[in-house]
């Protein structure tokens, strides 16, 4: 069994920054890709950033240049540094961790950006 614990969400003014963390624990031998998704009210969940075990990253166009994904393999943790936040970044953010046989999702953390 694997558990994911997300942290770092909150309320911030436009232009501000937040850093999300997602720590995986439990029966983990290796982790493939890790990623962050978000879901705004009335919209579908969308991928915004992902990182492979080798450190290759990709981003949604809407966050390129503002968000940075990183991971600490020793801690089984993935991070999302969010800078220059905009009101349209308001959403519930979910981490996703891909193990060789299963995919796990975090419980979600609310990010609210006020104008």
PDB file of N, CA and C in Angstrom:
ATOM      1  N   UNK A   1       0.845  -1.189   0.000  1.00  0.00           N
ATOM      2  CA  UNK A   1       0.000   0.000   0.000  1.00  0.00           C
ATOM      3  C   UNK A   1       0.886   1.247   0.000  1.00  0.00           C
ATOM      4  N   UNK A   2       0.452   2.229  -0.759  1.00  0.00           N
ATOM      5  CA  UNK A   2       1.202   3.480  -0.876  1.00  0.00           C
ATOM      6  C   UNK A   2       0.295   4.636  -0.486  1.00  0.00           C
ATOM      7  N   UNK A   3       0.836   5.570   0.269  1.00  0.00           N
ATOM      8  CA  UNK A   3       0.099   6.765   0.650  1.00  0.00           C
ATOM      9  C   UNK A   3       0.809   7.991   0.097  1.00  0.00           C
ATOM     10  N   UNK A   4       0.004   8.952  -0.325  1.00  0.00           N
ATOM     11  CA  UNK A   4       0.531  10.231  -0.798  1.00  0.00           C
ATOM     12  C   UNK A   4       0.025  11.330   0.120  1.00  0.00           C
ATOM     13  N   UNK A   5       0.923  12.184   0.552  1.00  0.00           N
ATOM     14  CA  UNK A   5       0.547  13.303   1.402  1.00  0.00           C
ATOM     15  C   UNK A   5       0.938  14.603   0.723  1.00  0.00           C
ATOM     16  N   UNK A   6      -0.065  15.379   0.384  1.00  0.00           N
ATOM     17  CA  UNK A   6       0.153  16.666  -0.261  1.00  0.00           C
ATOM     18  C   UNK A   6       0.146  17.780   0.775  1.00  0.00           C
ATOM     19  N   UNK A   7       0.893  18.831   0.488  1.00  0.00           N
ATOM     20  CA  UNK A   7       0.893  20.002   1.354  1.00  0.00           C
ATOM     21  C   UNK A   7       1.313  21.217   0.546  1.00  0.00           C
ATOM     22  N   UNK A   8       1.036  22.400   1.099  1.00  0.00           N
ATOM     23  CA  UNK A   8       1.525  23.629   0.501  1.00  0.00           C
ATOM     24  C   UNK A   8       0.484  24.502  -0.160  1.00  0.00           C
ATOM     25  N   UNK A   9      -0.735  24.036  -0.259  1.00  0.00           N
ATOM     26  CA  UNK A   9      -1.755  24.876  -0.872  1.00  0.00           C
ATOM     27  C   UNK A   9      -2.153  26.032   0.032  1.00  0.00           C
ATOM     28  N   UNK A  10      -2.995  26.906  -0.506  1.00  0.00           N
ATOM     29  CA  UNK A  10      -3.459  28.021   0.308  1.00  0.00           C
ATOM     30  C   UNK A  10      -3.971  29.170  -0.530  1.00  0.00           C
ATOM     31  N   UNK A  11      -4.102  30.305   0.120  1.00  0.00           N
ATOM     32  CA  UNK A  11      -4.600  31.522  -0.514  1.00  0.00           C
ATOM     33  C   UNK A  11      -3.430  32.475  -0.714  1.00  0.00           C
ATOM     34  N   UNK A  12      -3.321  33.013  -1.926  1.00  0.00           N
ATOM     35  CA  UNK A  12      -2.231  33.925  -2.241  1.00  0.00           C
ATOM     36  C   UNK A  12      -2.748  34.996  -3.188  1.00  0.00           C
ATOM     37  N   UNK A  13      -2.149  36.154  -3.145  1.00  0.00           N
ATOM     38  CA  UNK A  13      -2.525  37.219  -4.068  1.00  0.00           C
ATOM     39  C   UNK A  13      -1.873  36.988  -5.428  1.00  0.00           C
ATOM     40  N   UNK A  14      -2.492  37.543  -6.443  1.00  0.00           N
ATOM     41  CA  UNK A  14      -1.925  37.444  -7.785  1.00  0.00           C
ATOM     42  C   UNK A  14      -0.503  37.987  -7.786  1.00  0.00           C
ATOM     43  N   UNK A  15       0.366  37.252  -8.482  1.00  0.00           N
ATOM     44  CA  UNK A  15       1.771  37.613  -8.508  1.00  0.00           C
ATOM     45  C   UNK A  15       2.596  36.916  -7.449  1.00  0.00           C
ATOM     46  N   UNK A  16       1.934  36.277  -6.521  1.00  0.00           N
ATOM     47  CA  UNK A  16       2.626  35.596  -5.439  1.00  0.00           C
ATOM     48  C   UNK A  16       3.099  34.204  -5.818  1.00  0.00           C
ATOM     49  N   UNK A  17       3.638  33.509  -4.830  1.00  0.00           N
ATOM     50  CA  UNK A  17       4.213  32.185  -5.056  1.00  0.00           C
ATOM     51  C   UNK A  17       3.725  31.196  -4.006  1.00  0.00           C
ATOM     52  N   UNK A  18       3.694  29.950  -4.396  1.00  0.00           N
ATOM     53  CA  UNK A  18       3.414  28.842  -3.494  1.00  0.00           C
ATOM     54  C   UNK A  18       4.272  27.660  -3.917  1.00  0.00           C
ATOM     55  N   UNK A  19       4.559  26.791  -2.961  1.00  0.00           N
ATOM     56  CA  UNK A  19       5.284  25.565  -3.273  1.00  0.00           C
ATOM     57  C   UNK A  19       4.491  24.389  -2.742  1.00  0.00           C
ATOM     58  N   UNK A  20       4.121  23.493  -3.650  1.00  0.00           N
ATOM     59  CA  UNK A  20       3.399  22.288  -3.276  1.00  0.00           C
ATOM     60  C   UNK A  20       4.386  21.128  -3.124  1.00  0.00           C
ATOM     61  N   UNK A  21       4.057  20.252  -2.185  1.00  0.00           N
ATOM     62  CA  UNK A  21       4.846  19.039  -1.982  1.00  0.00           C
ATOM     63  C   UNK A  21       3.927  17.840  -1.975  1.00  0.00           C
ATOM     64  N   UNK A  22       4.453  16.722  -2.419  1.00  0.00           N
ATOM     65  CA  UNK A  22       3.708  15.465  -2.400  1.00  0.00           C
ATOM     66  C   UNK A  22       4.697  14.358  -2.046  1.00  0.00           C
ATOM     67  N   UNK A  23       4.529  13.797  -0.860  1.00  0.00           N
ATOM     68  CA  UNK A  23       5.440  12.770  -0.379  1.00  0.00           C
ATOM     69  C   UNK A  23       4.760  11.408  -0.432  1.00  0.00           C
ATOM     70  N   UNK A  24       5.424  10.458  -1.043  1.00  0.00           N
ATOM     71  CA  UNK A  24       4.906   9.098  -1.132  1.00  0.00           C
ATOM     72  C   UNK A  24       5.577   8.230  -0.076  1.00  0.00           C
ATOM     73  N   UNK A  25       4.778   7.382   0.560  1.00  0.00           N
ATOM     74  CA  UNK A  25       5.315   6.478   1.568  1.00  0.00           C
ATOM     75  C   UNK A  25       4.621   5.127   1.456  1.00  0.00           C
ATOM     76  N   UNK A  26       5.265   4.104   2.034  1.00  0.00           N
ATOM     77  CA  UNK A  26       4.689   2.766   1.991  1.00  0.00           C
ATOM     78  C   UNK A  26       5.592   1.814   1.231  1.00  0.00           C
ATOM     79  N   UNK A  27       4.964   0.866   0.566  1.00  0.00           N
ATOM     80  CA  UNK A  27       5.702  -0.177  -0.150  1.00  0.00           C
ATOM     81  C   UNK A  27       6.154   0.328  -1.514  1.00  0.00           C
ATOM     82  N   UNK A  28       7.269   1.035  -1.498  1.00  0.00           N
ATOM     83  CA  UNK A  28       7.782   1.649  -2.725  1.00  0.00           C
ATOM     84  C   UNK A  28       9.171   1.107  -3.014  1.00  0.00           C
ATOM     85  N   UNK A  29       9.337   0.528  -4.185  1.00  0.00           N
ATOM     86  CA  UNK A  29      10.650   0.068  -4.623  1.00  0.00           C
ATOM     87  C   UNK A  29      11.224   0.997  -5.678  1.00  0.00           C
ATOM     88  N   UNK A  30      10.346   1.525  -6.504  1.00  0.00           N
ATOM     89  CA  UNK A  30      10.783   2.492  -7.502  1.00  0.00           C
ATOM     90  C   UNK A  30       9.582   3.297  -7.966  1.00  0.00           C
ATOM     91  N   UNK A  31       9.849   4.504  -8.392  1.00  0.00           N
ATOM     92  CA  UNK A  31       8.817   5.387  -8.919  1.00  0.00           C
ATOM     93  C   UNK A  31       9.201   5.804 -10.322  1.00  0.00           C
ATOM     94  N   UNK A  32       8.270   5.687 -11.219  1.00  0.00           N
ATOM     95  CA  UNK A  32       8.516   6.135 -12.590  1.00  0.00           C
ATOM     96  C   UNK A  32       8.216   7.638 -12.659  1.00  0.00           C
ATOM     97  N   UNK A  33       7.194   8.008 -13.356  1.00  0.00           N
ATOM     98  CA  UNK A  33       6.880   9.427 -13.499  1.00  0.00           C
ATOM     99  C   UNK A  33       6.110   9.947 -12.292  1.00  0.00           C
ATOM    100  N   UNK A  34       6.260  11.230 -12.061  1.00  0.00           N
ATOM    101  CA  UNK A  34       5.490  11.933 -11.037  1.00  0.00           C
ATOM    102  C   UNK A  34       4.941  13.191 -11.700  1.00  0.00           C
ATOM    103  N   UNK A  35       3.767  13.595 -11.270  1.00  0.00           N
ATOM    104  CA  UNK A  35       3.179  14.749 -11.936  1.00  0.00           C
ATOM    105  C   UNK A  35       2.193  15.502 -11.072  1.00  0.00           C
ATOM    106  N   UNK A  36       1.840  16.654 -11.573  1.00  0.00           N
ATOM    107  CA  UNK A  36       0.831  17.496 -10.924  1.00  0.00           C
ATOM    108  C   UNK A  36      -0.280  17.790 -11.910  1.00  0.00           C
ATOM    109  N   UNK A  37      -1.497  17.654 -11.444  1.00  0.00           N
ATOM    110  CA  UNK A  37      -2.693  17.976 -12.201  1.00  0.00           C
ATOM    111  C   UNK A  37      -3.473  19.021 -11.411  1.00  0.00           C
ATOM    112  N   UNK A  38      -4.401  19.662 -12.089  1.00  0.00           N
ATOM    113  CA  UNK A  38      -5.301  20.559 -11.378  1.00  0.00           C
ATOM    114  C   UNK A  38      -6.694  20.477 -11.987  1.00  0.00           C
ATOM    115  N   UNK A  39      -7.660  20.805 -11.149  1.00  0.00           N
ATOM    116  CA  UNK A  39      -9.045  20.811 -11.592  1.00  0.00           C
ATOM    117  C   UNK A  39      -9.743  22.028 -11.026  1.00  0.00           C
ATOM    118  N   UNK A  40     -10.165  22.892 -11.922  1.00  0.00           N
ATOM    119  CA  UNK A  40     -10.906  24.085 -11.535  1.00  0.00           C
ATOM    120  C   UNK A  40     -12.395  23.754 -11.567  1.00  0.00           C
ATOM    121  N   UNK A  41     -13.211  24.509 -10.849  1.00  0.00           N
ATOM    122  CA  UNK A  41     -14.656  24.249 -10.832  1.00  0.00           C
ATOM    123  C   UNK A  41     -15.251  24.242 -12.243  1.00  0.00           C
ATOM    124  N   UNK A  42     -15.986  23.199 -12.539  1.00  0.00           N
ATOM    125  CA  UNK A  42     -16.646  23.096 -13.834  1.00  0.00           C
ATOM    126  C   UNK A  42     -15.744  22.688 -14.979  1.00  0.00           C
ATOM    127  N   UNK A  43     -14.493  22.372 -14.673  1.00  0.00           N
ATOM    128  CA  UNK A  43     -13.545  21.994 -15.727  1.00  0.00           C
ATOM    129  C   UNK A  43     -12.978  20.600 -15.470  1.00  0.00           C
ATOM    130  N   UNK A  44     -12.413  20.031 -16.516  1.00  0.00           N
ATOM    131  CA  UNK A  44     -11.804  18.720 -16.389  1.00  0.00           C
ATOM    132  C   UNK A  44     -10.433  18.835 -15.730  1.00  0.00           C
ATOM    133  N   UNK A  45     -10.017  17.753 -15.133  1.00  0.00           N
ATOM    134  CA  UNK A  45      -8.685  17.700 -14.551  1.00  0.00           C
ATOM    135  C   UNK A  45      -7.669  17.745 -15.693  1.00  0.00           C
ATOM    136  N   UNK A  46      -6.633  18.553 -15.522  1.00  0.00           N
ATOM    137  CA  UNK A  46      -5.638  18.704 -16.567  1.00  0.00           C
ATOM    138  C   UNK A  46      -4.227  18.522 -16.005  1.00  0.00           C
ATOM    139  N   UNK A  47      -3.369  17.941 -16.846  1.00  0.00           N
ATOM    140  CA  UNK A  47      -1.969  17.807 -16.490  1.00  0.00           C
ATOM    141  C   UNK A  47      -1.277  19.153 -16.650  1.00  0.00           C
ATOM    142  N   UNK A  48      -0.531  19.560 -15.630  1.00  0.00           N
ATOM    143  CA  UNK A  48       0.184  20.821 -15.749  1.00  0.00           C
ATOM    144  C   UNK A  48       1.692  20.638 -15.720  1.00  0.00           C
ATOM    145  N   UNK A  49       2.179  19.582 -15.103  1.00  0.00           N
ATOM    146  CA  UNK A  49       3.624  19.360 -15.075  1.00  0.00           C
ATOM    147  C   UNK A  49       3.908  17.905 -14.737  1.00  0.00           C
ATOM    148  N   UNK A  50       4.956  17.369 -15.340  1.00  0.00           N
ATOM    149  CA  UNK A  50       5.353  15.995 -15.066  1.00  0.00           C
ATOM    150  C   UNK A  50       6.864  15.873 -15.121  1.00  0.00           C
ATOM    151  N   UNK A  51       7.379  14.886 -14.400  1.00  0.00           N
ATOM    152  CA  UNK A  51       8.820  14.655 -14.377  1.00  0.00           C
ATOM    153  C   UNK A  51       9.065  13.146 -14.347  1.00  0.00           C
ATOM    154  N   UNK A  52       9.972  12.695 -15.185  1.00  0.00           N
ATOM    155  CA  UNK A  52      10.289  11.274 -15.249  1.00  0.00           C
ATOM    156  C   UNK A  52      11.333  10.920 -14.188  1.00  0.00           C
ATOM    157  N   UNK A  53      11.613   9.634 -14.066  1.00  0.00           N
ATOM    158  CA  UNK A  53      12.623   9.197 -13.104  1.00  0.00           C
ATOM    159  C   UNK A  53      14.000   9.736 -13.462  1.00  0.00           C
ATOM    160  N   UNK A  54      14.201  10.022 -14.739  1.00  0.00           N
ATOM    161  CA  UNK A  54      15.476  10.565 -15.186  1.00  0.00           C
ATOM    162  C   UNK A  54      15.558  12.074 -15.131  1.00  0.00           C
ATOM    163  N   UNK A  55      14.469  12.705 -14.714  1.00  0.00           N
ATOM    164  CA  UNK A  55      14.490  14.156 -14.565  1.00  0.00           C
ATOM    165  C   UNK A  55      13.966  14.936 -15.754  1.00  0.00           C
ATOM    166  N   UNK A  56      13.479  14.230 -16.768  1.00  0.00           N
ATOM    167  CA  UNK A  56      12.896  14.948 -17.911  1.00  0.00           C
ATOM    168  C   UNK A  56      11.571  15.541 -17.500  1.00  0.00           C
ATOM    169  N   UNK A  57      11.347  16.806 -17.861  1.00  0.00           N
ATOM    170  CA  UNK A  57      10.126  17.498 -17.451  1.00  0.00           C
ATOM    171  C   UNK A  57       9.327  17.973 -18.660  1.00  0.00           C
ATOM    172  N   UNK A  58       8.030  18.104 -18.451  1.00  0.00           N
ATOM    173  CA  UNK A  58       7.194  18.762 -19.447  1.00  0.00           C
ATOM    174  C   UNK A  58       6.097  19.530 -18.732  1.00  0.00           C
ATOM    175  N   UNK A  59       5.631  20.587 -19.375  1.00  0.00           N
ATOM    176  CA  UNK A  59       4.679  21.502 -18.760  1.00  0.00           C
ATOM    177  C   UNK A  59       3.547  21.839 -19.719  1.00  0.00           C
ATOM    178  N   UNK A  60       2.400  22.139 -19.154  1.00  0.00           N
ATOM    179  CA  UNK A  60       1.318  22.713 -19.939  1.00  0.00           C
ATOM    180  C   UNK A  60       1.720  24.117 -20.356  1.00  0.00           C
ATOM    181  N   UNK A  61       1.254  24.526 -21.516  1.00  0.00           N
ATOM    182  CA  UNK A  61       1.610  25.854 -22.018  1.00  0.00           C
ATOM    183  C   UNK A  61       1.201  26.951 -21.039  1.00  0.00           C
ATOM    184  N   UNK A  62       0.116  26.732 -20.332  1.00  0.00           N
ATOM    185  CA  UNK A  62      -0.426  27.760 -19.448  1.00  0.00           C
ATOM    186  C   UNK A  62       0.475  28.057 -18.251  1.00  0.00           C
ATOM    187  N   UNK A  63       1.411  27.155 -17.941  1.00  0.00           N
ATOM    188  CA  UNK A  63       2.262  27.360 -16.768  1.00  0.00           C
ATOM    189  C   UNK A  63       3.747  27.443 -17.101  1.00  0.00           C
ATOM    190  N   UNK A  64       4.090  27.247 -18.349  1.00  0.00           N
ATOM    191  CA  UNK A  64       5.505  27.301 -18.735  1.00  0.00           C
ATOM    192  C   UNK A  64       6.121  28.642 -18.363  1.00  0.00           C
ATOM    193  N   UNK A  65       7.305  28.574 -17.789  1.00  0.00           N
ATOM    194  CA  UNK A  65       7.999  29.785 -17.387  1.00  0.00           C
ATOM    195  C   UNK A  65       7.598  30.299 -16.019  1.00  0.00           C
ATOM    196  N   UNK A  66       6.526  29.764 -15.447  1.00  0.00           N
ATOM    197  CA  UNK A  66       6.067  30.210 -14.121  1.00  0.00           C
ATOM    198  C   UNK A  66       6.163  29.095 -13.080  1.00  0.00           C
ATOM    199  N   UNK A  67       5.913  27.877 -13.495  1.00  0.00           N
ATOM    200  CA  UNK A  67       5.918  26.734 -12.578  1.00  0.00           C
ATOM    201  C   UNK A  67       7.147  25.866 -12.850  1.00  0.00           C
ATOM    202  N   UNK A  68       7.668  25.269 -11.792  1.00  0.00           N
ATOM    203  CA  UNK A  68       8.801  24.355 -11.908  1.00  0.00           C
ATOM    204  C   UNK A  68       8.526  23.093 -11.102  1.00  0.00           C
ATOM    205  N   UNK A  69       8.615  21.964 -11.769  1.00  0.00           N
ATOM    206  CA  UNK A  69       8.451  20.686 -11.084  1.00  0.00           C
ATOM    207  C   UNK A  69       9.821  20.100 -10.796  1.00  0.00           C
ATOM    208  N   UNK A  70       9.953  19.472  -9.637  1.00  0.00           N
ATOM    209  CA  UNK A  70      11.202  18.818  -9.281  1.00  0.00           C
ATOM    210  C   UNK A  70      10.880  17.623  -8.388  1.00  0.00           C
ATOM    211  N   UNK A  71      11.866  16.771  -8.181  1.00  0.00           N
ATOM    212  CA  UNK A  71      11.626  15.606  -7.331  1.00  0.00           C
ATOM    213  C   UNK A  71      12.890  15.275  -6.555  1.00  0.00           C
ATOM    214  N   UNK A  72      12.672  14.695  -5.389  1.00  0.00           N
ATOM    215  CA  UNK A  72      13.752  14.198  -4.550  1.00  0.00           C
ATOM    216  C   UNK A  72      13.546  12.697  -4.445  1.00  0.00           C
ATOM    217  N   UNK A  73      14.319  11.942  -5.184  1.00  0.00           N
ATOM    218  CA  UNK A  73      14.112  10.498  -5.230  1.00  0.00           C
ATOM    219  C   UNK A  73      14.400   9.826  -3.886  1.00  0.00           C
ATOM    220  N   UNK A  74      15.312  10.391  -3.127  1.00  0.00           N
ATOM    221  CA  UNK A  74      15.634   9.806  -1.826  1.00  0.00           C
ATOM    222  C   UNK A  74      14.459   9.931  -0.858  1.00  0.00           C
ATOM    223  N   UNK A  75      13.649  10.957  -1.057  1.00  0.00           N
ATOM    224  CA  UNK A  75      12.494  11.193  -0.187  1.00  0.00           C
ATOM    225  C   UNK A  75      11.171  10.799  -0.843  1.00  0.00           C
ATOM    226  N   UNK A  76      11.238  10.289  -2.063  1.00  0.00           N
ATOM    227  CA  UNK A  76      10.011   9.926  -2.800  1.00  0.00           C
ATOM    228  C   UNK A  76       9.027  11.093  -2.815  1.00  0.00           C
ATOM    229  N   UNK A  77       9.542  12.264  -3.078  1.00  0.00           N
ATOM    230  CA  UNK A  77       8.735  13.478  -3.007  1.00  0.00           C
ATOM    231  C   UNK A  77       8.851  14.270  -4.305  1.00  0.00           C
ATOM    232  N   UNK A  78       7.728  14.810  -4.706  1.00  0.00           N
ATOM    233  CA  UNK A  78       7.692  15.682  -5.877  1.00  0.00           C
ATOM    234  C   UNK A  78       7.216  17.055  -5.421  1.00  0.00           C
ATOM    235  N   UNK A  79       7.774  18.080  -6.036  1.00  0.00           N
ATOM    236  CA  UNK A  79       7.465  19.454  -5.675  1.00  0.00           C
ATOM    237  C   UNK A  79       6.940  20.211  -6.887  1.00  0.00           C
ATOM    238  N   UNK A  80       6.184  21.259  -6.613  1.00  0.00           N
ATOM    239  CA  UNK A  80       5.755  22.169  -7.664  1.00  0.00           C
ATOM    240  C   UNK A  80       5.928  23.589  -7.134  1.00  0.00           C
ATOM    241  N   UNK A  81       6.919  24.272  -7.664  1.00  0.00           N
ATOM    242  CA  UNK A  81       7.129  25.665  -7.323  1.00  0.00           C
ATOM    243  C   UNK A  81       6.312  26.513  -8.283  1.00  0.00           C
ATOM    244  N   UNK A  82       5.415  27.315  -7.735  1.00  0.00           N
ATOM    245  CA  UNK A  82       4.508  28.116  -8.559  1.00  0.00           C
ATOM    246  C   UNK A  82       4.786  29.595  -8.295  1.00  0.00           C
ATOM    247  N   UNK A  83       5.232  30.272  -9.320  1.00  0.00           N
ATOM    248  CA  UNK A  83       5.525  31.698  -9.229  1.00  0.00           C
ATOM    249  C   UNK A  83       4.598  32.485 -10.145  1.00  0.00           C
ATOM    250  N   UNK A  84       4.544  33.780  -9.929  1.00  0.00           N
ATOM    251  CA  UNK A  84       3.716  34.670 -10.751  1.00  0.00           C
ATOM    252  C   UNK A  84       2.301  34.115 -10.895  1.00  0.00           C
ATOM    253  N   UNK A  85       1.720  33.730  -9.796  1.00  0.00           N
ATOM    254  CA  UNK A  85       0.394  33.112  -9.829  1.00  0.00           C
ATOM    255  C   UNK A  85      -0.661  34.079 -10.313  1.00  0.00           C
ATOM    256  N   UNK A  86      -1.627  33.512 -11.023  1.00  0.00           N
ATOM    257  CA  UNK A  86      -2.729  34.286 -11.600  1.00  0.00           C
ATOM    258  C   UNK A  86      -4.046  33.753 -11.044  1.00  0.00           C
ATOM    259  N   UNK A  87      -5.093  34.578 -11.060  1.00  0.00           N
ATOM    260  CA  UNK A  87      -6.401  34.080 -10.589  1.00  0.00           C
ATOM    261  C   UNK A  87      -6.854  32.824 -11.332  1.00  0.00           C
ATOM    262  N   UNK A  88      -6.499  32.694 -12.593  1.00  0.00           N
ATOM    263  CA  UNK A  88      -6.902  31.508 -13.358  1.00  0.00           C
ATOM    264  C   UNK A  88      -6.152  30.249 -12.944  1.00  0.00           C
ATOM    265  N   UNK A  89      -5.169  30.371 -12.065  1.00  0.00           N
ATOM    266  CA  UNK A  89      -4.493  29.197 -11.517  1.00  0.00           C
ATOM    267  C   UNK A  89      -5.283  28.590 -10.347  1.00  0.00           C
ATOM    268  N   UNK A  90      -6.339  29.257  -9.935  1.00  0.00           N
ATOM    269  CA  UNK A  90      -7.160  28.752  -8.832  1.00  0.00           C
ATOM    270  C   UNK A  90      -7.757  27.403  -9.200  1.00  0.00           C
ATOM    271  N   UNK A  91      -7.513  26.407  -8.361  1.00  0.00           N
ATOM    272  CA  UNK A  91      -7.975  25.041  -8.630  1.00  0.00           C
ATOM    273  C   UNK A  91      -7.576  24.157  -7.458  1.00  0.00           C
ATOM    274  N   UNK A  92      -8.064  22.933  -7.493  1.00  0.00           N
ATOM    275  CA  UNK A  92      -7.549  21.896  -6.610  1.00  0.00           C
ATOM    276  C   UNK A  92      -6.407  21.205  -7.358  1.00  0.00           C
ATOM    277  N   UNK A  93      -5.272  21.102  -6.697  1.00  0.00           N
ATOM    278  CA  UNK A  93      -4.084  20.515  -7.302  1.00  0.00           C
ATOM    279  C   UNK A  93      -3.875  19.106  -6.756  1.00  0.00           C
ATOM    280  N   UNK A  94      -3.633  18.167  -7.669  1.00  0.00           N
ATOM    281  CA  UNK A  94      -3.454  16.760  -7.312  1.00  0.00           C
ATOM    282  C   UNK A  94      -2.093  16.276  -7.792  1.00  0.00           C
ATOM    283  N   UNK A  95      -1.405  15.532  -6.969  1.00  0.00           N
ATOM    284  CA  UNK A  95      -0.197  14.880  -7.444  1.00  0.00           C
ATOM    285  C   UNK A  95      -0.546  13.465  -7.887  1.00  0.00           C
ATOM    286  N   UNK A  96       0.248  12.979  -8.802  1.00  0.00           N
ATOM    287  CA  UNK A  96       0.074  11.628  -9.335  1.00  0.00           C
ATOM    288  C   UNK A  96       1.440  10.963  -9.348  1.00  0.00           C
ATOM    289  N   UNK A  97       1.485   9.770  -8.817  1.00  0.00           N
ATOM    290  CA  UNK A  97       2.745   9.027  -8.742  1.00  0.00           C
ATOM    291  C   UNK A  97       2.557   7.704  -9.457  1.00  0.00           C
ATOM    292  N   UNK A  98       3.422   7.441 -10.410  1.00  0.00           N
ATOM    293  CA  UNK A  98       3.320   6.224 -11.212  1.00  0.00           C
ATOM    294  C   UNK A  98       4.391   5.242 -10.782  1.00  0.00           C
ATOM    295  N   UNK A  99       3.946   4.142 -10.161  1.00  0.00           N
ATOM    296  CA  UNK A  99       4.848   3.054  -9.842  1.00  0.00           C
ATOM    297  C   UNK A  99       4.824   2.054 -10.998  1.00  0.00           C
ATOM    298  N   UNK A 100       5.718   1.076 -10.995  1.00  0.00           N
ATOM    299  CA  UNK A 100       5.747   0.146 -12.134  1.00  0.00           C
ATOM    300  C   UNK A 100       4.409  -0.525 -12.436  1.00  0.00           C
ATOM    301  N   UNK A 101       3.593  -0.775 -11.406  1.00  0.00           N
ATOM    302  CA  UNK A 101       2.360  -1.501 -11.647  1.00  0.00           C
ATOM    303  C   UNK A 101       1.110  -0.698 -11.332  1.00  0.00           C
ATOM    304  N   UNK A 102       1.225   0.362 -10.561  1.00  0.00           N
ATOM    305  CA  UNK A 102       0.038   1.102 -10.142  1.00  0.00           C
ATOM    306  C   UNK A 102       0.284   2.603 -10.242  1.00  0.00           C
ATOM    307  N   UNK A 103      -0.847   3.304 -10.293  1.00  0.00           N
ATOM    308  CA  UNK A 103      -0.827   4.765 -10.256  1.00  0.00           C
ATOM    309  C   UNK A 103      -1.576   5.210  -9.010  1.00  0.00           C
ATOM    310  N   UNK A 104      -1.000   6.156  -8.303  1.00  0.00           N
ATOM    311  CA  UNK A 104      -1.622   6.674  -7.090  1.00  0.00           C
ATOM    312  C   UNK A 104      -1.841   8.179  -7.228  1.00  0.00           C
ATOM    313  N   UNK A 105      -2.933   8.635  -6.611  1.00  0.00           N
ATOM    314  CA  UNK A 105      -3.279  10.045  -6.624  1.00  0.00           C
ATOM    315  C   UNK A 105      -3.284  10.591  -5.205  1.00  0.00           C
ATOM    316  N   UNK A 106      -2.859  11.852  -5.081  1.00  0.00           N
ATOM    317  CA  UNK A 106      -2.982  12.533  -3.812  1.00  0.00           C
ATOM    318  C   UNK A 106      -4.430  12.951  -3.573  1.00  0.00           C
ATOM    319  N   UNK A 107      -4.691  13.439  -2.374  1.00  0.00           N
ATOM    320  CA  UNK A 107      -6.056  13.797  -1.996  1.00  0.00           C
ATOM    321  C   UNK A 107      -6.465  15.162  -2.533  1.00  0.00           C
ATOM    322  N   UNK A 108      -5.500  15.924  -3.006  1.00  0.00           N
ATOM    323  CA  UNK A 108      -5.796  17.247  -3.539  1.00  0.00           C
ATOM    324  C   UNK A 108      -5.562  18.336  -2.519  1.00  0.00           C
ATOM    325  N   UNK A 109      -5.075  19.471  -2.999  1.00  0.00           N
ATOM    326  CA  UNK A 109      -4.867  20.625  -2.132  1.00  0.00           C
ATOM    327  C   UNK A 109      -5.354  21.874  -2.876  1.00  0.00           C
ATOM    328  N   UNK A 110      -6.094  22.694  -2.172  1.00  0.00           N
ATOM    329  CA  UNK A 110      -6.704  23.862  -2.795  1.00  0.00           C
ATOM    330  C   UNK A 110      -5.697  24.996  -2.926  1.00  0.00           C
ATOM    331  N   UNK A 111      -5.643  25.565  -4.109  1.00  0.00           N
ATOM    332  CA  UNK A 111      -4.862  26.769  -4.357  1.00  0.00           C
ATOM    333  C   UNK A 111      -5.832  27.846  -4.836  1.00  0.00           C
ATOM    334  N   UNK A 112      -5.853  28.956  -4.133  1.00  0.00           N
ATOM    335  CA  UNK A 112      -6.737  30.057  -4.488  1.00  0.00           C
ATOM    336  C   UNK A 112      -5.897  31.312  -4.677  1.00  0.00           C
ATOM    337  N   UNK A 113      -6.038  31.921  -5.846  1.00  0.00           N
ATOM    338  CA  UNK A 113      -5.280  33.131  -6.163  1.00  0.00           C
ATOM    339  C   UNK A 113      -6.266  34.291  -6.288  1.00  0.00           C
ATOM    340  N   UNK A 114      -6.103  35.275  -5.439  1.00  0.00           N
ATOM    341  CA  UNK A 114      -7.009  36.425  -5.462  1.00  0.00           C
ATOM    342  C   UNK A 114      -6.432  37.528  -6.345  1.00  0.00           C
ATOM    343  N   UNK A 115      -7.338  38.263  -6.946  1.00  0.00           N
ATOM    344  CA  UNK A 115      -6.907  39.338  -7.856  1.00  0.00           C
ATOM    345  C   UNK A 115      -6.727  40.652  -7.119  1.00  0.00           C
TER     346      UNK A 115
END
